[in-house]
PDB file of C-alpha atoms and ligand atoms in Angstrom:
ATOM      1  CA  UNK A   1      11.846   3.921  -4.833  1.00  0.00           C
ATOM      2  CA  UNK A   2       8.709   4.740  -2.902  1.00  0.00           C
ATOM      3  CA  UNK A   3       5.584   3.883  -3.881  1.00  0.00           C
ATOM      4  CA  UNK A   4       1.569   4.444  -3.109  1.00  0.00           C
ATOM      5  CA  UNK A   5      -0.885   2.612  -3.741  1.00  0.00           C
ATOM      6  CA  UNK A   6      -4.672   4.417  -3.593  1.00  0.00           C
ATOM      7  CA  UNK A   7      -8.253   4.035  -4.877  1.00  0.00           C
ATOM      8  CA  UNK A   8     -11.201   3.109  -4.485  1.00  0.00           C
ATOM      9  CA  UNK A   9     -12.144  -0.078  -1.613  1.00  0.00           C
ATOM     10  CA  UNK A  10     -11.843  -3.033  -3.327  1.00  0.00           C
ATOM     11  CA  UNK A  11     -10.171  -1.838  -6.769  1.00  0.00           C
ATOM     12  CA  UNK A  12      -7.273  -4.092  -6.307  1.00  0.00           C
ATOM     13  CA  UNK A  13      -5.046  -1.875  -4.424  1.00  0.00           C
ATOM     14  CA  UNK A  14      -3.388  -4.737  -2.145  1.00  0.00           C
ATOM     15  CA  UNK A  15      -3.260  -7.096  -4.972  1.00  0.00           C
ATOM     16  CA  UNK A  16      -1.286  -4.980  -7.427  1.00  0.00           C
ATOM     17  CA  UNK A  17       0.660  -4.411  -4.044  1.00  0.00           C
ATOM     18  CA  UNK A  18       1.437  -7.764  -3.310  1.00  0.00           C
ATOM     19  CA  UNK A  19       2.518  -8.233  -6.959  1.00  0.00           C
ATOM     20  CA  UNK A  20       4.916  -5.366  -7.283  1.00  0.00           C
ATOM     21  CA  UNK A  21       6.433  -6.227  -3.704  1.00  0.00           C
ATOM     22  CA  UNK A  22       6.788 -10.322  -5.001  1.00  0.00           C
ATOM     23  CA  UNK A  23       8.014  -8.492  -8.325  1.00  0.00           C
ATOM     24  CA  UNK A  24      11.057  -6.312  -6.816  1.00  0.00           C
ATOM     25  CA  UNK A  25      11.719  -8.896  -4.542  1.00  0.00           C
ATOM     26  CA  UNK A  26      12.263 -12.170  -6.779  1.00  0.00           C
ATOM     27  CA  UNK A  27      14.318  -9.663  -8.833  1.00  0.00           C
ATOM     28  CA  UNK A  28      16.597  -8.978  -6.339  1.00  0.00           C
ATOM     29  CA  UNK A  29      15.921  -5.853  -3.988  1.00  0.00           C
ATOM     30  CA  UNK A  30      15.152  -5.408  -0.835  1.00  0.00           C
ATOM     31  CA  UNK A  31      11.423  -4.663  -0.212  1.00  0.00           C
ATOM     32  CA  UNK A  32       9.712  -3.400   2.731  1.00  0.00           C
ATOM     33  CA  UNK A  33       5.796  -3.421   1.881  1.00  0.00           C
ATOM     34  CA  UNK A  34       3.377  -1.569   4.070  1.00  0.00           C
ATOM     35  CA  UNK A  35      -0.191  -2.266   4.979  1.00  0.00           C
ATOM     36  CA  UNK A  36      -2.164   0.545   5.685  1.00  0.00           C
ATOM     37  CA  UNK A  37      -5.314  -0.426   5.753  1.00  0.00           C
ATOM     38  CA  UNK A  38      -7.595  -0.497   8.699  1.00  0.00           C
ATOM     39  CA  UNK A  39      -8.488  -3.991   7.856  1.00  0.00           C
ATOM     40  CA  UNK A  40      -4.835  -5.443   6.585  1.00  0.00           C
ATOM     41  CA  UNK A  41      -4.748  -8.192   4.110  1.00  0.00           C
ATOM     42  CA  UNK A  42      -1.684  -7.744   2.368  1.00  0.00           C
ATOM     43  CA  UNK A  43      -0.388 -10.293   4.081  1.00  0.00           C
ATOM     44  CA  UNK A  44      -3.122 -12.880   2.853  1.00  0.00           C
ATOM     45  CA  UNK A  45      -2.300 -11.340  -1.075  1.00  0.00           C
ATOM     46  CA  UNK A  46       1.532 -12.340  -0.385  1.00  0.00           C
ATOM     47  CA  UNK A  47       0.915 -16.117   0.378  1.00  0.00           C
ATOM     48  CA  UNK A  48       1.774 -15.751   4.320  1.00  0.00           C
ATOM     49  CA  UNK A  49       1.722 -18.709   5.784  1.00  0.00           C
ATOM     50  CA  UNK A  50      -0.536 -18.954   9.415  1.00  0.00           C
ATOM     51  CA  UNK A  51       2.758 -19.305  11.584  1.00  0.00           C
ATOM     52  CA  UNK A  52       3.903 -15.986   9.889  1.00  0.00           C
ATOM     53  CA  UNK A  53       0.762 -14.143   9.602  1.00  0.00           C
ATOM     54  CA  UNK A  54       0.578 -14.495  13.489  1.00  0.00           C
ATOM     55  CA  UNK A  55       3.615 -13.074  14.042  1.00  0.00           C
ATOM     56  CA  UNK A  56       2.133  -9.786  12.581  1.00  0.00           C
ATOM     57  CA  UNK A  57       0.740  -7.251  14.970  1.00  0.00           C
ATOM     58  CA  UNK A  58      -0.775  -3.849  13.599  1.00  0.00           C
ATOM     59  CA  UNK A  59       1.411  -1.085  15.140  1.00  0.00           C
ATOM     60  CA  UNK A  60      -1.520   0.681  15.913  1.00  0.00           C
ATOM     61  CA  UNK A  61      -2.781  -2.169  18.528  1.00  0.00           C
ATOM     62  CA  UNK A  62       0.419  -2.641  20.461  1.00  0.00           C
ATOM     63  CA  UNK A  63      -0.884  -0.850  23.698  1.00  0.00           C
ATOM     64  CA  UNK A  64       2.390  -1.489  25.582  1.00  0.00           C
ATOM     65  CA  UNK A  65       5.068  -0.199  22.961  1.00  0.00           C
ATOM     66  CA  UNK A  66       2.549   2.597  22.483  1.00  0.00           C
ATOM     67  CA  UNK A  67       2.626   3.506  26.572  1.00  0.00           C
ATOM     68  CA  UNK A  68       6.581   2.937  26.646  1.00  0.00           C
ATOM     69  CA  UNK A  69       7.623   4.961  23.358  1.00  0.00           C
ATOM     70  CA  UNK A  70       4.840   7.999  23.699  1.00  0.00           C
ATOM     71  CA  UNK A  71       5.113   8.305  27.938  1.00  0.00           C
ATOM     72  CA  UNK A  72       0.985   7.677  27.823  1.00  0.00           C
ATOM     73  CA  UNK A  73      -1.542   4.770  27.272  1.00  0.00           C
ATOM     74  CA  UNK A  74      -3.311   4.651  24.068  1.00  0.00           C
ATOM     75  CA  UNK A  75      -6.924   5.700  24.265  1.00  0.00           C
ATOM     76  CA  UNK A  76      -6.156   8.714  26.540  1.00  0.00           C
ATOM     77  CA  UNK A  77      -6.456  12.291  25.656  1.00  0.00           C
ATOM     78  CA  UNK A  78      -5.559  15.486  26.818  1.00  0.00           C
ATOM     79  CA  UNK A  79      -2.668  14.032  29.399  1.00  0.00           C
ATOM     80  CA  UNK A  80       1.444  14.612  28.617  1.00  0.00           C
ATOM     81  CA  UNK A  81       2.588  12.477  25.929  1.00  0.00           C
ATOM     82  CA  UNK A  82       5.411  12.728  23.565  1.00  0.00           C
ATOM     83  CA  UNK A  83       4.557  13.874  19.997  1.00  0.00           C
ATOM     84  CA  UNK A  84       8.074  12.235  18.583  1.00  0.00           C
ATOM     85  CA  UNK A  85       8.631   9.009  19.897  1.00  0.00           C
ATOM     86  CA  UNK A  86      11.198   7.293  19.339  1.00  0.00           C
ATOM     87  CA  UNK A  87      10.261   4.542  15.982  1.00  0.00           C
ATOM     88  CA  UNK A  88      13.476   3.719  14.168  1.00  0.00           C
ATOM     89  CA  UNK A  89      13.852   0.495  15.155  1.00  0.00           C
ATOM     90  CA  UNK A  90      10.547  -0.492  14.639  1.00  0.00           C
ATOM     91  CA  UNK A  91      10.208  -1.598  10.784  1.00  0.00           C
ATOM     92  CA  UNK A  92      12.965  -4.166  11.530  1.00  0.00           C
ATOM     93  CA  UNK A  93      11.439  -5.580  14.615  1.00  0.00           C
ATOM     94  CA  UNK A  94       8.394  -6.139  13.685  1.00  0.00           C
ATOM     95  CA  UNK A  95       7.899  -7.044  10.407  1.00  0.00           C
ATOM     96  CA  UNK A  96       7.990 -10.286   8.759  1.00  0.00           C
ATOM     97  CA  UNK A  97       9.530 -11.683   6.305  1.00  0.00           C
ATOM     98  CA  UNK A  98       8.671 -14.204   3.465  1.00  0.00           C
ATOM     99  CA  UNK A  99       9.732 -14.669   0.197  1.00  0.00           C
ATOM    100  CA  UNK A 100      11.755 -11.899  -0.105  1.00  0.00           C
ATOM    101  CA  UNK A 101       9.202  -9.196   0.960  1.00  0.00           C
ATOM    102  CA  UNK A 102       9.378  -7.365   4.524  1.00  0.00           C
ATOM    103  CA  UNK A 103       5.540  -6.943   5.634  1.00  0.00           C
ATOM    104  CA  UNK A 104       4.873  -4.294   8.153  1.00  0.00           C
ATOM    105  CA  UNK A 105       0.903  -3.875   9.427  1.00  0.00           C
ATOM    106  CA  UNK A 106       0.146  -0.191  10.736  1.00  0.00           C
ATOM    107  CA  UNK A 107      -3.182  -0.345  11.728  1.00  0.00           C
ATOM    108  CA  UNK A 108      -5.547   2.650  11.915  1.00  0.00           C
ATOM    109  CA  UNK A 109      -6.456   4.968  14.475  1.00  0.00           C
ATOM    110  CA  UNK A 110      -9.943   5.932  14.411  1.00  0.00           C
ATOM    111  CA  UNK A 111      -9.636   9.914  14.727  1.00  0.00           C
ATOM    112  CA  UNK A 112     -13.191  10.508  13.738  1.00  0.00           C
ATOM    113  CA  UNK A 113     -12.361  12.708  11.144  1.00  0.00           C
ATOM    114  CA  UNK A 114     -11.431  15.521  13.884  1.00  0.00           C
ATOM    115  CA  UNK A 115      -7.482  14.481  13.962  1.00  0.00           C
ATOM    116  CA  UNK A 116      -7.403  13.592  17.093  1.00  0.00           C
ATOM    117  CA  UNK A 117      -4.210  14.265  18.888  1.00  0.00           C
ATOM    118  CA  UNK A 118      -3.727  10.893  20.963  1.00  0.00           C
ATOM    119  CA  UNK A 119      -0.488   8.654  21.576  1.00  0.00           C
ATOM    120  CA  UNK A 120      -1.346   6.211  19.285  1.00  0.00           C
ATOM    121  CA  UNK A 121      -1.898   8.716  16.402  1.00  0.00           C
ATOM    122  CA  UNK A 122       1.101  10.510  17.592  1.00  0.00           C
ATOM    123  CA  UNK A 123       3.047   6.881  17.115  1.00  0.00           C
ATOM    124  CA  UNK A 124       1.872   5.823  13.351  1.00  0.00           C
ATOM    125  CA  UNK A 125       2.221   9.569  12.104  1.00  0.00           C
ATOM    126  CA  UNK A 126       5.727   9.129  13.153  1.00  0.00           C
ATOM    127  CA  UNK A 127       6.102   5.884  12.038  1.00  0.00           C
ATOM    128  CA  UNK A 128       4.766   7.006   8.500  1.00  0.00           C
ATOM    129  CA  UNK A 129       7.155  10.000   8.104  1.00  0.00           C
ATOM    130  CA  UNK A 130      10.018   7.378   9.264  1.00  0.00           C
ATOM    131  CA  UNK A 131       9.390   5.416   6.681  1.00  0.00           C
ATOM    132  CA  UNK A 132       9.239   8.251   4.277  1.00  0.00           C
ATOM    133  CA  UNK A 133      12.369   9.853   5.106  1.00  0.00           C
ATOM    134  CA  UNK A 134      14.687   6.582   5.192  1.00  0.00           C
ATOM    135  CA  UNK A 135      16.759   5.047   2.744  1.00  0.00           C
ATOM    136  CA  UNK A 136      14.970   2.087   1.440  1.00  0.00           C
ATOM    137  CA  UNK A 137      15.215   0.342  -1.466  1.00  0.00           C
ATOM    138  CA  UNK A 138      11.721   0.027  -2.582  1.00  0.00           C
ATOM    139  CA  UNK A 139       8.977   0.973  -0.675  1.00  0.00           C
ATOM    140  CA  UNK A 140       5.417  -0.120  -1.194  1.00  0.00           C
ATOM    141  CA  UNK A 141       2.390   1.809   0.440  1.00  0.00           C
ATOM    142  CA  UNK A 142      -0.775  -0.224   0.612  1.00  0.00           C
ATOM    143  CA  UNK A 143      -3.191   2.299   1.330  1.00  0.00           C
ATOM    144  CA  UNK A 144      -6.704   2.835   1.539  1.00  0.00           C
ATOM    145  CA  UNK A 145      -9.001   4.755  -0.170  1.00  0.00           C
ATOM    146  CA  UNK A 146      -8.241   8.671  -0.085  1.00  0.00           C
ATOM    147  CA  UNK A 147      -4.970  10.461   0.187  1.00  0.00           C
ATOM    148  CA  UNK A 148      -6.776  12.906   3.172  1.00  0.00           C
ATOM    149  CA  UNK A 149      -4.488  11.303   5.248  1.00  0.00           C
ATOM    150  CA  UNK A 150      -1.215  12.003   3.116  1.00  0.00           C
ATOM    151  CA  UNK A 151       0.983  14.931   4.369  1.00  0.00           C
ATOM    152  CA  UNK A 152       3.530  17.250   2.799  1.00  0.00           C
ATOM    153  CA  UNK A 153       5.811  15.169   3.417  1.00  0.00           C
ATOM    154  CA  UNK A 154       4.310  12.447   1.159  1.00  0.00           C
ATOM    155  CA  UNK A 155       5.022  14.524  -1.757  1.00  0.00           C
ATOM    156  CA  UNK A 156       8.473  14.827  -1.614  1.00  0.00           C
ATOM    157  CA  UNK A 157       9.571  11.515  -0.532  1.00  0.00           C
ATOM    158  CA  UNK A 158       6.794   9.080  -2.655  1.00  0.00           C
ATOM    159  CA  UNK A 159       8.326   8.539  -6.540  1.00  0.00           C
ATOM    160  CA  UNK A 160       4.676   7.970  -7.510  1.00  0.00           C
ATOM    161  CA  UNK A 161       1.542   7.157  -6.721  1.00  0.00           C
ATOM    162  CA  UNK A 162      -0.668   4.619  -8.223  1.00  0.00           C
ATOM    163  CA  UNK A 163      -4.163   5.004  -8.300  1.00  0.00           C
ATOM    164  CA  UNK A 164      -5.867   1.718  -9.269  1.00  0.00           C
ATOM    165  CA  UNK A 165      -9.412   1.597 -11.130  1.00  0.00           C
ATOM    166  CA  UNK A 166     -11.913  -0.652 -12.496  1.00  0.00           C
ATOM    167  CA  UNK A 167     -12.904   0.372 -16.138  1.00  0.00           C
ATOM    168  CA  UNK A 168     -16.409   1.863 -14.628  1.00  0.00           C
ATOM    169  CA  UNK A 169     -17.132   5.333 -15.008  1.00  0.00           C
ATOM    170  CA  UNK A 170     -17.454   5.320 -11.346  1.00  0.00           C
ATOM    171  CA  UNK A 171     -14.556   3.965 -10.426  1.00  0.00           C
ATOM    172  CA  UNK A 172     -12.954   6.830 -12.870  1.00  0.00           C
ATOM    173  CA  UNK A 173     -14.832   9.435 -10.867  1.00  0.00           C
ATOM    174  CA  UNK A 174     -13.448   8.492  -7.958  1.00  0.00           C
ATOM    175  CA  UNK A 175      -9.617   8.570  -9.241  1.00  0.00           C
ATOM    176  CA  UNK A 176     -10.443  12.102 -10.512  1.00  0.00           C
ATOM    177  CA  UNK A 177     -11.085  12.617  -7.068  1.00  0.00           C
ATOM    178  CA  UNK A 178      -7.612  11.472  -5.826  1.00  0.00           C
ATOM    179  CA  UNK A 179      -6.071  12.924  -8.176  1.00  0.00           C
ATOM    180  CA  UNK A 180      -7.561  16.090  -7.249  1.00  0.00           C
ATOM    181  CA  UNK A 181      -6.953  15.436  -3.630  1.00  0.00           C
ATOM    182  CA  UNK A 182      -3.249  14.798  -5.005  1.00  0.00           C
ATOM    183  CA  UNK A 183      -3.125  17.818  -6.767  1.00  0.00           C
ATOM    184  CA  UNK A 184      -4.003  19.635  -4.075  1.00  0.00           C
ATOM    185  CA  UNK A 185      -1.478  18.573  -2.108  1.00  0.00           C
ATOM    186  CA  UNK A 186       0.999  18.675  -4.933  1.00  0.00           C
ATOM    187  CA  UNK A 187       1.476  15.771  -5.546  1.00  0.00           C
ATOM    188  CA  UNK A 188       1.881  15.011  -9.244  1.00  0.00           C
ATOM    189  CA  UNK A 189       3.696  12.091 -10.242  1.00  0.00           C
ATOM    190  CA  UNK A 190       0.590  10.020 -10.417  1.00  0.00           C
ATOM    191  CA  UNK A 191      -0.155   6.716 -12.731  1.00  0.00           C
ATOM    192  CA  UNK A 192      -3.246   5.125 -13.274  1.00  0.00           C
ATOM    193  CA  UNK A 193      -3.320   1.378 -12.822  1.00  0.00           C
ATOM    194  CA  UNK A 194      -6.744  -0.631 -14.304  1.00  0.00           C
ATOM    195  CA  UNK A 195      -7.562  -3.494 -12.671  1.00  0.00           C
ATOM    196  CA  UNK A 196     -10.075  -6.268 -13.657  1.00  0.00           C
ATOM    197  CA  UNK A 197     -10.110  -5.411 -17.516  1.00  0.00           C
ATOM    198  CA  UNK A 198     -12.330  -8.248 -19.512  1.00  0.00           C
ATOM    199  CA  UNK A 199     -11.683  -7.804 -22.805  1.00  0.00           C
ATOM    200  CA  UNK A 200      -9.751  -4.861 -25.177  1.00  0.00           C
ATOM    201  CA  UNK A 201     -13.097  -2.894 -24.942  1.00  0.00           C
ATOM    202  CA  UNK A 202     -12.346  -2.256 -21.401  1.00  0.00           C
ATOM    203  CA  UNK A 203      -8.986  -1.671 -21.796  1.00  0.00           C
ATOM    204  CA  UNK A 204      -9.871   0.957 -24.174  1.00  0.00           C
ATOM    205  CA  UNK A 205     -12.639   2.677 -22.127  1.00  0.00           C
ATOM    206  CA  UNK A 206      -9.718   3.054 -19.104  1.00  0.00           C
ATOM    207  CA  UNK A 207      -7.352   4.993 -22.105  1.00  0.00           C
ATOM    208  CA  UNK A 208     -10.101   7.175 -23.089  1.00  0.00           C
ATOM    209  CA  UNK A 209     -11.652   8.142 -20.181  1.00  0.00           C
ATOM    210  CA  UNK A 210      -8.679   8.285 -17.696  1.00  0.00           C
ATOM    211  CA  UNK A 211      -9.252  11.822 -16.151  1.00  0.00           C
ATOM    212  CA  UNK A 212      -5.723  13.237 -17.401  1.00  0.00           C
ATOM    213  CA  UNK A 213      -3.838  10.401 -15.518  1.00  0.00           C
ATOM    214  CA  UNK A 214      -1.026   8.948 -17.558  1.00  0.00           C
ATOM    215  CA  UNK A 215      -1.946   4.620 -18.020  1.00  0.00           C
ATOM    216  CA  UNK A 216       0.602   2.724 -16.025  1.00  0.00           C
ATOM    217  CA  UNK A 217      -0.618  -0.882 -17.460  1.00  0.00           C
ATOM    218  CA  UNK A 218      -3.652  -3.013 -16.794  1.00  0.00           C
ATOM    219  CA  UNK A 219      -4.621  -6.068 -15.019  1.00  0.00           C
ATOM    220  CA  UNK A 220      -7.035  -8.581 -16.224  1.00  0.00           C
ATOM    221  CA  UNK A 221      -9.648  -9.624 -14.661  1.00  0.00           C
ATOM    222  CA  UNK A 222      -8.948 -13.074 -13.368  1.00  0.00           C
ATOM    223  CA  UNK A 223     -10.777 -15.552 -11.188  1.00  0.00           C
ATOM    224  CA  UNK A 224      -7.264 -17.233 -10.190  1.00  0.00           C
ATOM    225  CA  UNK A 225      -6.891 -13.843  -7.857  1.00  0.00           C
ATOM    226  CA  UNK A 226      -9.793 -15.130  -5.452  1.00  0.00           C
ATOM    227  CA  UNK A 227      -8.621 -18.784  -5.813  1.00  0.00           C
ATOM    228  CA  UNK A 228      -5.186 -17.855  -4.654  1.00  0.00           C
ATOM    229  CA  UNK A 229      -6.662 -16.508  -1.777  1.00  0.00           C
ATOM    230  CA  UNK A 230      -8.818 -19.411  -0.703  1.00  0.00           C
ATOM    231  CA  UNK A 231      -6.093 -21.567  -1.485  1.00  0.00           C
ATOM    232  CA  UNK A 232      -3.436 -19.343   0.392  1.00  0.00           C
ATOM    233  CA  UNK A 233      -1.197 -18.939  -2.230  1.00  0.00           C
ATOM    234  CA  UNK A 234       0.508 -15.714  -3.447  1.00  0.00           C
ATOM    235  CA  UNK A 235      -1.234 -13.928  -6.736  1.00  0.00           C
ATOM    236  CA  UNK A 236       2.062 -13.775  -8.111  1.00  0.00           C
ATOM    237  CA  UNK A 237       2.570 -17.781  -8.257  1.00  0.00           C
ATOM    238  CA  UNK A 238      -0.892 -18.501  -8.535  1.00  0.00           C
ATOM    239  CA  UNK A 239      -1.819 -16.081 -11.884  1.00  0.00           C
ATOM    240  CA  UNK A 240       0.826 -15.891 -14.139  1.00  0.00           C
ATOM    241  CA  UNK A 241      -1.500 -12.994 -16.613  1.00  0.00           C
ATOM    242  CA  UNK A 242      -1.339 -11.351 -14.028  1.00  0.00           C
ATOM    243  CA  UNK A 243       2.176 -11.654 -13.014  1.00  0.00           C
ATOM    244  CA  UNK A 244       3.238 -10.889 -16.636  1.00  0.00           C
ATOM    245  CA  UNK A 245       1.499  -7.376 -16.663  1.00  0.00           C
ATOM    246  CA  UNK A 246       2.893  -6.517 -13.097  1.00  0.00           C
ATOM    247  CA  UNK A 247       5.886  -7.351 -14.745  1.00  0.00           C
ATOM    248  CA  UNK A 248       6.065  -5.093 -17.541  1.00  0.00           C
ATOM    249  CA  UNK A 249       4.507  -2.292 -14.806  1.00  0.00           C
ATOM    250  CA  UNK A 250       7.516  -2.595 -12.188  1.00  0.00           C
ATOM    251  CA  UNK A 251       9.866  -2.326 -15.372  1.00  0.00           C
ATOM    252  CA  UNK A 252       8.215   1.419 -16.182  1.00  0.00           C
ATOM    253  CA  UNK A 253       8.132   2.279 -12.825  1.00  0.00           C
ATOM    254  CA  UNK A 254      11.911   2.153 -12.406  1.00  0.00           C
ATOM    255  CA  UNK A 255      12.996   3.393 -15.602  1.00  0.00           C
ATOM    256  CA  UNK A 256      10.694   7.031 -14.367  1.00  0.00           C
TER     257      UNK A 256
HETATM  258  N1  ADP B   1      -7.579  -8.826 -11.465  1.00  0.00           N
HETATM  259  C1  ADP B   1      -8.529  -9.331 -10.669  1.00  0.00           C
HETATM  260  N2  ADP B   1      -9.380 -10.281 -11.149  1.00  0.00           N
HETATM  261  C2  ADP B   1     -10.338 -10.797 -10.345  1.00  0.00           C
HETATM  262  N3  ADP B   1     -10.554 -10.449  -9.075  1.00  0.00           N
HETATM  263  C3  ADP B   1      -9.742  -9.514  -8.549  1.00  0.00           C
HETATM  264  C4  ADP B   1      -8.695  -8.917  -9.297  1.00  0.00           C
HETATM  265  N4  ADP B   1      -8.053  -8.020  -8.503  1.00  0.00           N
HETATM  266  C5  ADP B   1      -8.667  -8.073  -7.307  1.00  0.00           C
HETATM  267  N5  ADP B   1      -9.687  -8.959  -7.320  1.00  0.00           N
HETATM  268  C6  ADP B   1     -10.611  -9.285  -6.211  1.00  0.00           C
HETATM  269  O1  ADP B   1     -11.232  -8.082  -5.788  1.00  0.00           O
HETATM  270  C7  ADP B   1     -11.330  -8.024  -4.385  1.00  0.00           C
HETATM  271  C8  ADP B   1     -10.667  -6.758  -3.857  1.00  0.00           C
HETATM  272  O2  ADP B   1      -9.267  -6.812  -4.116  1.00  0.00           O
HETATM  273  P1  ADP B   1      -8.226  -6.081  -3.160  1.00  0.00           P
HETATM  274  O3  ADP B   1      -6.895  -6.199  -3.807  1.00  0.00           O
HETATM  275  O4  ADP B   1      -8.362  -6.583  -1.768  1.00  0.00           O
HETATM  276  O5  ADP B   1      -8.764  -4.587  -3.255  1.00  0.00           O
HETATM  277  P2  ADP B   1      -8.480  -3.323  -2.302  1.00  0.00           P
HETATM  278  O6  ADP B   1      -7.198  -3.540  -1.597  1.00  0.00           O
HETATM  279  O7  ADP B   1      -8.449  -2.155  -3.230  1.00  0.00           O
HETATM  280  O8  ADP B   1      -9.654  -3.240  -1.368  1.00  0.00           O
HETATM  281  C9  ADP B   1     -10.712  -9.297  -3.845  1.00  0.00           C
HETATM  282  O9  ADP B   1     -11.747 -10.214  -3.572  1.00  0.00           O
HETATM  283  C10 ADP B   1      -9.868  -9.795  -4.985  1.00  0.00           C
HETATM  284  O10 ADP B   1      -9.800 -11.200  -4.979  1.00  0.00           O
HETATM  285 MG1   MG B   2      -6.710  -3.479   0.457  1.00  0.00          MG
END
């Protein structure tokens, strides 16, 4: 199963991810969980531990593997580099492993909006079609805000798509936004995740307002989540209300 995680900065989108990657994995399955995000910090959500979270490098930063697998040095454009290098061995080699859950960091290119044809953007396209294609057990795309950035191909390898909000109307507005993005794309196997819910009033205002997006399941609002952090301890051990309602989520998501 393939997942995608998406909304709004700051919404919770890499700590629902950690929890669905700790949930899969303590129940048996082999996880591979990607960070996406410019900034990564699904590592810090998962409990890494500092010798571990060294060992992670953002794909997008490794100059050298860049230079050997794309024929050109990162940073240049207009010279003769390969658009298909060669990436298949690269999920295994470097991404770390704790707990059960396979972390791989992508980094970001900055392509200044213009989609700029360079070997490093040449490399994590690649790499992100790779990882769509594959076989893999379960999948988990921490990704940031829009889906601009999500191809075809997204749309017939991804089972679903989350799209996590906070019960604002804003936050709403902007997942009506995805989903139209989505849409557009055709992607339509979309569930609506609410994260930092208060009280049943909340919970309600997310059912009622949800702009036609079916309600995976909600997350309360706990102030465990930034403990967990501080403390560098994984959500999923450190909150059990929210490990119960990730629960019951991952359940759903593999009965679809
Ligand atoms: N259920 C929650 N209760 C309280 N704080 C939360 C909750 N979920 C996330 N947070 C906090 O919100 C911030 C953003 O969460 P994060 O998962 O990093 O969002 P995103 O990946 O969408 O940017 C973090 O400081 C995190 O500790
Ligand atoms: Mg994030």
């Amino acid at each position: 199963m393939k997942l995608a995680i998406s909304g709004k900065g700051g919404v919770g989108k890499t700590t629902l991810a950690a929890l669905l990657a700790q949930y899969y994995a303590d129940a048996g399955r082999q996880v591979l969980a990607v960070d996406a995000d410019p900034s990564p910090c699904l590592a810090g959500a998962l409990g890494f531990p500092p010798e571990l979270r060294e060992m992670l490098h953002p794909i997008a930063e490794m100059d050298a593997l860049i230079e050997e697998r794309t024929g050109a040095k990162p940073g240049t454009i207009g010279g003769f580099f390969t658009i298909n290098p060669r990436v298949d061995d690269i999920p295994e080699r470097f991404s770390v492993l704790y707990k059960g859950v396979r972390l791989l960091e992508m980094g970001s290119v900055d392509t200044g909006g213009s989609g700029c044809i360079c070997p490093e953007a040449a490399m994590l396209k690649t790499l992100f079609m790779h990882l769509l294609f594959r076989e893999e057990d379960i999948l988990i795309l921490d990704m940031y805000a829009g889906v601009e950035h999500l191809g075809r191909a997204t749309v017939d390898f991804v089972d679903a798509m989350l799209i996590v909000v906070e019960p604002t109307r804003r936050s709403i507005g902007t997942a009506a936004q995805i989903k139209q993005l989505a849409n557009d794309i055709g992607l339509t196997r979309l569930w609506m995740v609410g994260n930092k819910v208060r009280n049943a009033e909340e919970a309600e205002f997310l059912e009622t307002n949800s702009p036609g997006l079916p309600l995976l399941g909600w997350l309360p609002a706990d102030l465990g989540v930034q403990e967990a952090d501080r403390l560098g301890i994984p959500v999923y051990e450190y909150v059990p209300a929210l490990r119960q309602s990730t629960s019951k989520m991952a359940v759903d998501l593999l009965k679809e």
